[in-house]
Short mmCIF file of C-alpha atoms in Angstrom, two decimals:
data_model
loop_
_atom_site.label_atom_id
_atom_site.label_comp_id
_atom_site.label_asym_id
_atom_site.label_seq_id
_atom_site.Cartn_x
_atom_site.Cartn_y
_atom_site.Cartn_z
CA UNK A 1 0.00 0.00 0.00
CA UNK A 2 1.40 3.31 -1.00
CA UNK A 3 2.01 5.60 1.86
CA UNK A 4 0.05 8.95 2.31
CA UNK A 5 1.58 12.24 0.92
CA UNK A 6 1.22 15.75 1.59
CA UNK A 7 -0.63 16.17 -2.24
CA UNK A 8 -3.27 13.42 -1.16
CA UNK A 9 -3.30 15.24 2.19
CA UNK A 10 -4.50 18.44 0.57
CA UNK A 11 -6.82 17.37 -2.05
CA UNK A 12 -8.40 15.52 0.78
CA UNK A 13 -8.06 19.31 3.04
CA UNK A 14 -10.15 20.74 -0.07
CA UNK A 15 -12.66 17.95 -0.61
CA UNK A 16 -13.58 18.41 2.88
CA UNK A 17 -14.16 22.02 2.54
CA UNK A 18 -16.82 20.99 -0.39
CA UNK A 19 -18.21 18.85 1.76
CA UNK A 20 -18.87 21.21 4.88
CA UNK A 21 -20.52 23.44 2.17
CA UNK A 22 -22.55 21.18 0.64
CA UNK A 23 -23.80 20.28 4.70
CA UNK A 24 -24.67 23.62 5.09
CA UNK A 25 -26.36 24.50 1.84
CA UNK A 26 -28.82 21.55 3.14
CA UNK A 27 -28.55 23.30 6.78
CA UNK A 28 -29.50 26.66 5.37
CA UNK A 29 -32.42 24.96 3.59
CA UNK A 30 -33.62 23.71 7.15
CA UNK A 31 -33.58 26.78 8.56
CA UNK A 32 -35.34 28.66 5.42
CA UNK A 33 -38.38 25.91 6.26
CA UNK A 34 -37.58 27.00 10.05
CA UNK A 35 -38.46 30.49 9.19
CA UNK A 36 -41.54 29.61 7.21
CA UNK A 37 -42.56 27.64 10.04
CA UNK A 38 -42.60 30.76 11.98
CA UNK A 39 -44.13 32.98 9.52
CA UNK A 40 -47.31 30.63 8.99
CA UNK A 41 -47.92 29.80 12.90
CA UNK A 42 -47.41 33.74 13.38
CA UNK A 43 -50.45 33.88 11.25
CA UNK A 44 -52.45 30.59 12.99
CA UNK A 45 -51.56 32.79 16.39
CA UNK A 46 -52.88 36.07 15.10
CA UNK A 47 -55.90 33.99 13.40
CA UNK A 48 -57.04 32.37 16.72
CA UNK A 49 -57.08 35.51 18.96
CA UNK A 50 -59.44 37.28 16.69
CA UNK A 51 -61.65 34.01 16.57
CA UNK A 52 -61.62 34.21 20.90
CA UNK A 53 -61.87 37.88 20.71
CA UNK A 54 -64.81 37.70 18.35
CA UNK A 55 -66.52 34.72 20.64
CA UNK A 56 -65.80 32.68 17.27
CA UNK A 57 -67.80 35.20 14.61
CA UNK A 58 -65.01 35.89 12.79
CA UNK A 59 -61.51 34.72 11.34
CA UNK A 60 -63.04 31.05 11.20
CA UNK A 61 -62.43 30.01 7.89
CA UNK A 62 -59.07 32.03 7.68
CA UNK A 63 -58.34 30.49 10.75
CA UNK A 64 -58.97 26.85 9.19
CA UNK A 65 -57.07 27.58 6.09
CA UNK A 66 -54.63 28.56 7.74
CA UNK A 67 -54.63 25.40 9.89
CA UNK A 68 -54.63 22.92 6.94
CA UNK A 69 -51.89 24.89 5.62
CA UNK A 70 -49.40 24.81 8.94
CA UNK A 71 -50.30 20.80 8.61
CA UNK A 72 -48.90 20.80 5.52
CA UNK A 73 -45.47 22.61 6.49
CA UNK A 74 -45.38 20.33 9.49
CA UNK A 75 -44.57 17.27 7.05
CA UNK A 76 -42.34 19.97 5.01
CA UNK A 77 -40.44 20.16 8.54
CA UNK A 78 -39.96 16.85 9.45
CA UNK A 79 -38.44 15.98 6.12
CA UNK A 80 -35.76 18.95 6.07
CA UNK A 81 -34.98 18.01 10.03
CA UNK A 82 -34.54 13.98 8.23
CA UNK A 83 -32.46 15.44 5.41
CA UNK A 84 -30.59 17.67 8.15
CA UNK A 85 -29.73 14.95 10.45
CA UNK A 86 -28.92 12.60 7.88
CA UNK A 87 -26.47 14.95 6.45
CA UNK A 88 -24.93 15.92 9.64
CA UNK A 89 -23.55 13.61 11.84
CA UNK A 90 -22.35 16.72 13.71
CA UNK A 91 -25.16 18.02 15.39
CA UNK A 92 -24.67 17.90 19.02
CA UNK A 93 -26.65 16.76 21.92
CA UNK A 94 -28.00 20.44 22.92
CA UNK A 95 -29.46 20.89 19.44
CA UNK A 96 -31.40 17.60 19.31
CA UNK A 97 -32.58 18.50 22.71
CA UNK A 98 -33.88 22.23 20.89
CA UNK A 99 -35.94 19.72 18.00
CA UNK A 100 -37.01 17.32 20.71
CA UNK A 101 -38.71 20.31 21.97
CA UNK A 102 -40.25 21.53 18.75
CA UNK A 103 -41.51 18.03 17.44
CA UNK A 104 -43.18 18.04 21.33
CA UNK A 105 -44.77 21.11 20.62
CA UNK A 106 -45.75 20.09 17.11
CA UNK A 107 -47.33 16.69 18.51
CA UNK A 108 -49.95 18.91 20.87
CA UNK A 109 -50.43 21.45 18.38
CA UNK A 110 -53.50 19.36 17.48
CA UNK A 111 -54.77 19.71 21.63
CA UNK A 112 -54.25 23.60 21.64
CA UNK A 113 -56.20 23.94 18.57
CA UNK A 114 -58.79 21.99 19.72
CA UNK A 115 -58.83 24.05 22.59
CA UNK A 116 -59.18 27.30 20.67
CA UNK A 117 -62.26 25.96 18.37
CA UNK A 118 -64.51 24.78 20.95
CA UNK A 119 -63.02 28.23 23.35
CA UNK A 120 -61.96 26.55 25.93
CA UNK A 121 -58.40 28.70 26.41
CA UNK A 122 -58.19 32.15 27.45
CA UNK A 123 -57.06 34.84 24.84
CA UNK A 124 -53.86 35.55 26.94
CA UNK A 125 -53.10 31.50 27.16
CA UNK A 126 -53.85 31.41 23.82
CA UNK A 127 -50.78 34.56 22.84
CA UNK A 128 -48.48 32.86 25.37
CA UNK A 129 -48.81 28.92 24.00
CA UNK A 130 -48.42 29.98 20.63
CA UNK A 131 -45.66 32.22 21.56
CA UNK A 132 -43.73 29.36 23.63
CA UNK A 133 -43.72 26.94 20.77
CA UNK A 134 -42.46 29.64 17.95
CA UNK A 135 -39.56 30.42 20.84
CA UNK A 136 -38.60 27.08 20.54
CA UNK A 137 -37.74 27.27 16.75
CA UNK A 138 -36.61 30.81 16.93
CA UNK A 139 -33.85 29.09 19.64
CA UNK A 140 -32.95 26.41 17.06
CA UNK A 141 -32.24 29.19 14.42
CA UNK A 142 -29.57 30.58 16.75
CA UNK A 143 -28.21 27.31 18.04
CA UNK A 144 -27.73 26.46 14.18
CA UNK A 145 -26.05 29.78 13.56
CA UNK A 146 -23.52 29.51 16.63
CA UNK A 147 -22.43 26.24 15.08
CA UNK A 148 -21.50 27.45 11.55
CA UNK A 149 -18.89 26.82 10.00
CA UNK A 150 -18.13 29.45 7.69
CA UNK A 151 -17.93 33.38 7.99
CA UNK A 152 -19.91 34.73 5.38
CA UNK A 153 -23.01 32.20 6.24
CA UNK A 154 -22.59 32.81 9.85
CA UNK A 155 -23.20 36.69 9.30
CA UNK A 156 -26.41 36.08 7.23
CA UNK A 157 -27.20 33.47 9.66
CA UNK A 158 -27.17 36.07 12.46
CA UNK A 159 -28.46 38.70 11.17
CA UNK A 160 -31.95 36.28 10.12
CA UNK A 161 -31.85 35.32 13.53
CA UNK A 162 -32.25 39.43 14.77
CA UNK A 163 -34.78 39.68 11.70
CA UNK A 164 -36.89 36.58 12.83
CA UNK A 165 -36.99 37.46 16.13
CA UNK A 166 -37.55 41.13 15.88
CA UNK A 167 -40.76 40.20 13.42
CA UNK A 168 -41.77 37.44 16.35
CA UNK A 169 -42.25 40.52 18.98
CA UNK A 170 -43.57 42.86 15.93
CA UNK A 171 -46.32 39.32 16.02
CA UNK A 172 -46.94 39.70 19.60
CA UNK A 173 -47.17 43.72 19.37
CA UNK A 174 -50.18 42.73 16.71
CA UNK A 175 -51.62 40.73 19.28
CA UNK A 176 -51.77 42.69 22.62
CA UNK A 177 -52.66 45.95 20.56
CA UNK A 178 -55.27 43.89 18.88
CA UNK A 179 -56.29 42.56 22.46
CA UNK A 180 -56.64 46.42 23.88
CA UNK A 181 -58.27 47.59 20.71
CA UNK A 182 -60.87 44.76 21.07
CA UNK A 183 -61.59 44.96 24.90
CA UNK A 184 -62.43 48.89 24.73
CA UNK A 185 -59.96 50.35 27.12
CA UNK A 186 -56.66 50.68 27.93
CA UNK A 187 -54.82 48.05 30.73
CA UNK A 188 -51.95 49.75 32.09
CA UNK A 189 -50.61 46.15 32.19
CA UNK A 190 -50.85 45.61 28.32
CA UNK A 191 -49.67 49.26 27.89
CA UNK A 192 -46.52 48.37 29.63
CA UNK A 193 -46.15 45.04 27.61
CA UNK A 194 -46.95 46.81 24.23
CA UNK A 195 -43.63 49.25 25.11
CA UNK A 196 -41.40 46.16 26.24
CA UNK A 197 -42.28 44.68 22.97
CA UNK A 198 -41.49 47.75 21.16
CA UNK A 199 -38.39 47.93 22.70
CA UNK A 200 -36.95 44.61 21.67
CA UNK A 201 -38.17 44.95 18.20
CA UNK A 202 -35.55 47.78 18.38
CA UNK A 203 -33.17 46.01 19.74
CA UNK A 204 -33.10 43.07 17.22
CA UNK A 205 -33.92 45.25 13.91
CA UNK A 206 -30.78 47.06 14.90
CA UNK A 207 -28.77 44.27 15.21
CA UNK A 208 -30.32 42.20 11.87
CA UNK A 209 -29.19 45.85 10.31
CA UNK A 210 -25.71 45.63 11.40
CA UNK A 211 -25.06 42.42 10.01
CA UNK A 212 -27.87 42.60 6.87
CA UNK A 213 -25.22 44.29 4.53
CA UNK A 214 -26.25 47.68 2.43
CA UNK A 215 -28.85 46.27 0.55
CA UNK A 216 -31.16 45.20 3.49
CA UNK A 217 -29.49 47.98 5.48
CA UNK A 218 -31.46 50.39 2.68
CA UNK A 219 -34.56 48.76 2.41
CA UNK A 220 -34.63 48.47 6.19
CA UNK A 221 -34.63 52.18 6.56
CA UNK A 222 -36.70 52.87 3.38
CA UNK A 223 -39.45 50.75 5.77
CA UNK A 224 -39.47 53.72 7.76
CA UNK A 225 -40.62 56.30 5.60
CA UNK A 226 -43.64 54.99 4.37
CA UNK A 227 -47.60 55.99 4.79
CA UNK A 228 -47.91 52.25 6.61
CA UNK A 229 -45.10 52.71 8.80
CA UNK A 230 -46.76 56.20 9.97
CA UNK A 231 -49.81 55.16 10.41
CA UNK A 232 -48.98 52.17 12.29
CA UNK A 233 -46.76 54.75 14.07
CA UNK A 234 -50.07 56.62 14.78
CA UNK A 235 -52.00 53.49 16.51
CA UNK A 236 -48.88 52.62 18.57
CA UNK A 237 -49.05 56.40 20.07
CA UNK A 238 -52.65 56.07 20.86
CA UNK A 239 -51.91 52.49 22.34
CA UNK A 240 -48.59 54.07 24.60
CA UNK A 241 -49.91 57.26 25.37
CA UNK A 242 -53.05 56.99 26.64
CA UNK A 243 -54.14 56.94 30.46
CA UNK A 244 -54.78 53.61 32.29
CA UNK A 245 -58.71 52.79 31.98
CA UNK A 246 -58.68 55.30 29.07
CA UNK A 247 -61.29 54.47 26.52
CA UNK A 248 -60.25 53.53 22.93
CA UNK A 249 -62.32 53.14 19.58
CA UNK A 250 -62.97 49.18 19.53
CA UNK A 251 -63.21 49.55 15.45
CA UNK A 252 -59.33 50.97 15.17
CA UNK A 253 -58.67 47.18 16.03
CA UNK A 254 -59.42 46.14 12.71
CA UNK A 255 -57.07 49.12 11.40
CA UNK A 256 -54.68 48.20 13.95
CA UNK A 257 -54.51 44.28 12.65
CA UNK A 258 -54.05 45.38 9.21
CA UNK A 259 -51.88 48.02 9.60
CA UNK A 260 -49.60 45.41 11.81
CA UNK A 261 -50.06 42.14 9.08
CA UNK A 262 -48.77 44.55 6.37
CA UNK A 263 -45.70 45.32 8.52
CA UNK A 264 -44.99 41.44 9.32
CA UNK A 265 -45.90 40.82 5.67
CA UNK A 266 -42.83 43.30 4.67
CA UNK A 267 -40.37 42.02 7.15
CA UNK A 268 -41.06 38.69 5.36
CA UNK A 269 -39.89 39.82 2.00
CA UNK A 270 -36.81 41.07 3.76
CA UNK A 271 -36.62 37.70 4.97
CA UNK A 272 -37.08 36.01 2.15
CA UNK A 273 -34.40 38.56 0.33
CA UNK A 274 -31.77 37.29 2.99
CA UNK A 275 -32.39 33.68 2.64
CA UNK A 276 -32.13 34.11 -1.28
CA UNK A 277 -28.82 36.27 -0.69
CA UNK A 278 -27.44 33.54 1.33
CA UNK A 279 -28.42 30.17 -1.18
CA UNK A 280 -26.68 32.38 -3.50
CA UNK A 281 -23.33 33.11 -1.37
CA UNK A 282 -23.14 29.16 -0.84
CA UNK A 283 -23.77 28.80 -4.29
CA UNK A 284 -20.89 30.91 -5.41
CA UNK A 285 -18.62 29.47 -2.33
CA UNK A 286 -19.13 25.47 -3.40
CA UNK A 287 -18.46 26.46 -7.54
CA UNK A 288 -15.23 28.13 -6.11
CA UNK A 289 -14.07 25.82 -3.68
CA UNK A 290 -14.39 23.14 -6.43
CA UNK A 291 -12.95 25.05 -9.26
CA UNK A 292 -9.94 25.67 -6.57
CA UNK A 293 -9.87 21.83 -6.25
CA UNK A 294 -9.77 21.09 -9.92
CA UNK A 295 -6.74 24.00 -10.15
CA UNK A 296 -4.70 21.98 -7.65
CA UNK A 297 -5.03 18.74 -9.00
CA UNK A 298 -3.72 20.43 -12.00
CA UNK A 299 -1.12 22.02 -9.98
CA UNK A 300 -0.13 18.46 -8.50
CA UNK A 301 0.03 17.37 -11.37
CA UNK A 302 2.08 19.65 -13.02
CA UNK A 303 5.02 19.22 -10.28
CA UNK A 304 4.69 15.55 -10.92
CA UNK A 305 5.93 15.72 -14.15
CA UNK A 306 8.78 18.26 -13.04
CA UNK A 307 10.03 16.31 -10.33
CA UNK A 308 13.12 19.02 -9.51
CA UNK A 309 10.06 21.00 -7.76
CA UNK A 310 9.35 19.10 -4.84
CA UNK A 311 12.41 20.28 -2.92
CA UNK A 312 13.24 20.12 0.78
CA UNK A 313 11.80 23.72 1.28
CA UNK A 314 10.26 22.61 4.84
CA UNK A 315 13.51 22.70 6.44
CA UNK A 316 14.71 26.04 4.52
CA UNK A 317 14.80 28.85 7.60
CA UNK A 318 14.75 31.54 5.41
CA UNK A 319 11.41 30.65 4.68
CA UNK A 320 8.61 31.36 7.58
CA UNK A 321 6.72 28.32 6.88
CA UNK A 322 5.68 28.53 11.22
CA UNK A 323 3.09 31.42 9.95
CA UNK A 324 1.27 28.96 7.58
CA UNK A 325 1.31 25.71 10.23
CA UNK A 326 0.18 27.87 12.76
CA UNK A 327 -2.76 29.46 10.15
CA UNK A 328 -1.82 33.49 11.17
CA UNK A 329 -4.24 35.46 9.11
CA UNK A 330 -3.11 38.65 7.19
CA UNK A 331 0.55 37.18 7.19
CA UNK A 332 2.51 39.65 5.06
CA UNK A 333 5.21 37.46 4.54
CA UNK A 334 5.80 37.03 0.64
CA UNK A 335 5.14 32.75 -0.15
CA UNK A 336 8.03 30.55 -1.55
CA UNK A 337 8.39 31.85 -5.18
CA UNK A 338 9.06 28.30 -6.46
CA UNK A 339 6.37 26.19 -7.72
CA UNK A 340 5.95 23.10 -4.86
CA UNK A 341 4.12 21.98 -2.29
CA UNK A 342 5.20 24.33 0.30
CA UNK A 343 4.10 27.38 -1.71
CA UNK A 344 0.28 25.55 -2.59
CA UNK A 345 0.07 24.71 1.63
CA UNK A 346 1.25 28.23 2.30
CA UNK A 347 -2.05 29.37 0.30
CA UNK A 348 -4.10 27.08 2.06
CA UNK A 349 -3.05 27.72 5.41
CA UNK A 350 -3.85 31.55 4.94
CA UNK A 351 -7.39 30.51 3.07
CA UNK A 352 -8.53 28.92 6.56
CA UNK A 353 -6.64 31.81 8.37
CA UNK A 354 -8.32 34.33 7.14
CA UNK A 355 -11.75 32.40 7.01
CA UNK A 356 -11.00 31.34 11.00
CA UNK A 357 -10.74 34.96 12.16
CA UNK A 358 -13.63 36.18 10.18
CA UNK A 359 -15.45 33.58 11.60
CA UNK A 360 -14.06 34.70 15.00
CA UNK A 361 -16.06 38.28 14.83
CA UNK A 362 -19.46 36.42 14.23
CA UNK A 363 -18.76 34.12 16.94
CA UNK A 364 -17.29 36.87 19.13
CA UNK A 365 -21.06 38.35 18.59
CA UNK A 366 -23.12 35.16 19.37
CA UNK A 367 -21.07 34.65 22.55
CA UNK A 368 -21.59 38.72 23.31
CA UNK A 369 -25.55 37.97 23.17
CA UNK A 370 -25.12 34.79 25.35
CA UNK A 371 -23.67 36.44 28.04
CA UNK A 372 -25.82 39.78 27.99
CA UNK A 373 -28.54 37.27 28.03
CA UNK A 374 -27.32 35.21 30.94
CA UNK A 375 -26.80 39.07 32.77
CA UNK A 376 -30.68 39.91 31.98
CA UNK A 377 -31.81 36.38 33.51
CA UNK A 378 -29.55 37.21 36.76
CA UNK A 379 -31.40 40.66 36.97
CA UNK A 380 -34.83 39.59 36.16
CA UNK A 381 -34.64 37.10 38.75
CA UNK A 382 -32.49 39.04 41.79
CA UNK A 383 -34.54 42.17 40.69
CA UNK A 384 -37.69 40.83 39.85
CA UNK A 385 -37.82 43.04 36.79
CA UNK A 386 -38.93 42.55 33.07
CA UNK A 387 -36.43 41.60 30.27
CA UNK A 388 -36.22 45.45 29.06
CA UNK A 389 -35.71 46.54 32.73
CA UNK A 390 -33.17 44.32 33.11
CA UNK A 391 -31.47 45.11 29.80
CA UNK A 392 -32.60 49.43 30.64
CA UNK A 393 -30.38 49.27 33.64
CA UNK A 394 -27.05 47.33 31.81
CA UNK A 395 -27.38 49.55 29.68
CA UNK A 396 -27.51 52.54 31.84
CA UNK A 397 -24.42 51.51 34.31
CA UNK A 398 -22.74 50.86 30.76
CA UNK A 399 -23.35 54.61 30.05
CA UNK A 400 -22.44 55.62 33.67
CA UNK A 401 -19.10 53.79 33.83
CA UNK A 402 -18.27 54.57 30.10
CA UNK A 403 -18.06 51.01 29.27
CA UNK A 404 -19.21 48.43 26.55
CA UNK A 405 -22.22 46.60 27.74
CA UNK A 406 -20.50 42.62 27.42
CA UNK A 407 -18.58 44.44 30.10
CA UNK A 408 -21.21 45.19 32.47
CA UNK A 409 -22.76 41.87 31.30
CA UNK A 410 -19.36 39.51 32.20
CA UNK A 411 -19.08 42.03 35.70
CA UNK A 412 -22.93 40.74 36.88
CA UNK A 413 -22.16 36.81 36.16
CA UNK A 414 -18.60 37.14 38.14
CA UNK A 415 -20.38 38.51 40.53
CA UNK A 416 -23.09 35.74 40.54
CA UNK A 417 -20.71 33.33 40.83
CA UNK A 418 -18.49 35.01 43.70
CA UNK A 419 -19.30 33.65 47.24
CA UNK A 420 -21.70 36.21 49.23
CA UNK A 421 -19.32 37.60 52.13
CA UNK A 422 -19.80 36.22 55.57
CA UNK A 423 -20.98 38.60 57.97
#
C-alpha cells in the first residue's frame, strides 16, 4: 500500500471544505423551512385571537385555512430536520434537545387547537402557547447559527436570527394591541407590555441591520418612511400614550390588525431577500471551492511531471513556513516563489486563516448575546424586573461607567458566581 503524501493530504483538506458546504447548503435549507414555520404559525396565532376575541364570529375560515396549511409545512419540517440529520452527523446533543422540543410542541399542536375551536383557552393563554412553541424554533435558528462553520453564512445566519426574532415581537405587538383595541380600554398592564415589545423589536432590527449588509441595510430604513409605517406609528401612540382605563375606539382594532399584518408581511420579503442572498453566497462558495480543487489537482500534477520541484523547502529557515502551520491570518510574509508543495500549503493555510478569524467576529457576537442574556436572567430574577428593565439598567451603568455593555454583562455573572461575604 502506497504511503500517504502531503498532495493526497490536501486534495483531501479541499474535498472536505466541499463537503462542509454542501452540509450547510442543506442546513440553510432547514432553517429557510424553520423560518416559514414561523411565519405561517405567526399567522395561525394572530388567526385564533381574533376568533376568541370575536366569541368565534369571525376569522373562522381564515383560521382553518390557515390550519390545513401549517399541517402541511409540518410534514415539510420533518423531512428537512430527516435530510438535516442525515447529512450531519455533527449536530450535538443540545441541538437535538432544541428539536425534541419543537416536534413536542408540534405533537400537541393538534390539543391547543382543539382548545381554541370549541373556546376553551383564554385569549392571553392562547398569545403565550403559541408564543412558547415559535420560541422554541426561533432558539434552534440561533443554536444552528452559533455552530456554523463558515464566515460569510454565519453573518447572514445572524443577522436572520435578529430579523426573525424582531418580526416574532412585531407578532406579539399585533396581538396585545389587537387585544386592547378589542376589549375597549386601555390596561396599564398591556400598555406596559406593548412598550417592552417595542423595545426589543428595536433592539433586534438594529442588530439584523448591522449584520444585513447595504442592501437590506437600505430597504430596512426605506421601511421607515412609508404611509404604513406612519400610520402604524399613529395606533402605537394612541396604544402608549393613553391613560390607564382610558377608553379607545374598539373599530381601530381592525385598522390596527391590518396596519400590523402589512408590517410582518414586509419584514417577510426582507426575509425572504436574505435567505435568497445567502443560497446564492453558498452557491458561489461550493463552484469556487471546487474550481480551486480542480486547479490543484492540475497544480499536482504539473510538479509531478517536473520532479526538480518538490524540494526540501520545509527545512529552509529563510522561509517562515511557522506562519502557515500555525494558520496566522493577514501574514505579510511574501510565499516561496518556487512552484511546490510548500508554496500551494502556504495558500491554504492563509485561506482557513483568514476564514478562522472572520469567523471569529461572528462568533465573538453570538457569545456577546449569550452572556448579555445570561446578565438579563440574573437581573430579572435578583430584581424581579422585566427583560427590558433588566437590559434598561445594563445599559444605563454601561453609560455611567463609560463602558461596553458585554462588560457590564461579564461584571454581573462574576459577581453571581463570587461567594456572598460572611458577615
Amino acid at each position: 500500500m502506497r504511503d500517504i503524501s502531503p498532495d493526497q493530504t490536501i486534495i483531501l483538506a479541499k474535498m472536505r471544505h466541499i463537503e462542509e458546504l454542501e452540509r450547510l447548503s442543506i442546513c440553510t435549507g432547514f432553517v429557510e423551512t424553520i423560518g416559514l414555520i414561523i411565519h405561517q404559525i405567526q399567522a395561525e396565532r394572530g388567526a385564533s385571537c381574533l376568533y376568541l376575541a370575536s366569541a368565534g364570529q369571525r376569522f373562522g375560515k381564515e383560521r382553518s385555512e390557515i390550519i390545513e396549511k401549517n399541517q402541511s409545512l409540518e410534514l415539510q419540517f420533518r423531512e428537512a430536520l430527516q435530510r438535516h440529520l442525515s447529512h450531519n452527523n455533527q449536530v450535538d446533543a443540545k441541538q437535538l434537545t432544541l428539536i425534541s422540543w419543537i416536534l413536542l410542541g408540534f405533537d400537541q399542536l393538534k390539543s391547543l387547537r382543539h382548545q381554541v375551536t370549541l373556546h376553551k383557552i383564554s385569549f392571553p393563554d392562547c398569545i403565550q402557547s403559541f408564543n412558547r412553541f415559535i420560541g422554541s424554533l426561533i432558539s434552534l435558528i440561533f443554536d444552528i447559527t452559533d455552530n456554523a462553520v463558515n464566515s460569510q453564512i454565519s453573518t447572514y445566519l445572524l443577522a436572520l436570527y435578529n430579523l426573525v426574532q424582531g418580526k416574532e415581537f412585531a407578532g406579539q405587538e399585533r396581538a396585545v394591541g389587537s387585544y386592547m383595541f378589542g376589549s375597549g380600554h386601555i390596561q396599564q398592564e398591556h400598555q406596559h407590555k406593548l412598550l417592552e415589545l417595542i423595545a426589543l423589536q428595536e433592539r433586534h432590527f438594529e442588530l439584523f441591520s448591522q449584520f444585513g449588509g447595504n442592501p437590506l441595510q437600505k430597504a430596512w430604513t426605506a421601511s421607515k418612511d412609508t404611509s404604513t409605517h406612519h400610520l402604524h406609528q399613529q395606533y402605537r401612540d394612541k396604544l402608549t400614550h393613553a391613560k390607564d382605563g382610558q377608553a379607545v375606539q374598539a373599530h381601530d382594532g381592525d385598522a390596527w390588525f391590518e396596519l400590523c399584518s402589512q408590517r410582518l408581511s414586509d419584514i417577510w420579503h426582507m426575509q425572504c431577500q436574505l435567505i435568497n442572498g445567502m443560497h446564492d453566497m453558498l452557491e458561489t462558495l461550493v463552484s469556487n471551492a471546487k474550481s480551486d480543487l480542480a486547479k490543484t489537482r492540475q497544480y499536482l500534477e504539473k510538479m509531478r511531471r517536473h520532479p526538480a520541484t518538490l524540494d526540501s523547502a520545509f527545512f529552509n529557515l529563510s522561509i517562515p513556513v511557522e506562519n502557515a502551520y500555525t494558520f496566522l491570518a493577514h501574514d505579510n510574509q511574501h510565499p516561496y516563489p518556487m512552484e511546490s508543495i510548500v508554496s500551494l500549503l502556504q495558500q491554504q493555510s492563509q485561506q482557513i486563516a483568514e476564514i478562522e478569524n472572520e469567523l471569529s467576529e461572528t462568533k465573538k457576537a453570538l457569545a456577546e448575546r449569550k452572556q448579555i442574556e445570561r446578565a438579563k436572567g440574573v437581573l430579572m430574577s435578583t430584581l424581579g424586573i422585566s427583560e427590558v428593565e433588566a437590559y434598561k439598567v445594563m445599559r444605563s451603568t454601561a453609560m455611567e461607567q463609560n463602558r461596553k455593555i458585554i462588560d457590564v454583562a461579564d461584571n454581573i455573572l462574576a459577581k453571581q458566581k463570587s461567594p456572598s461575604p460572611r458577615h
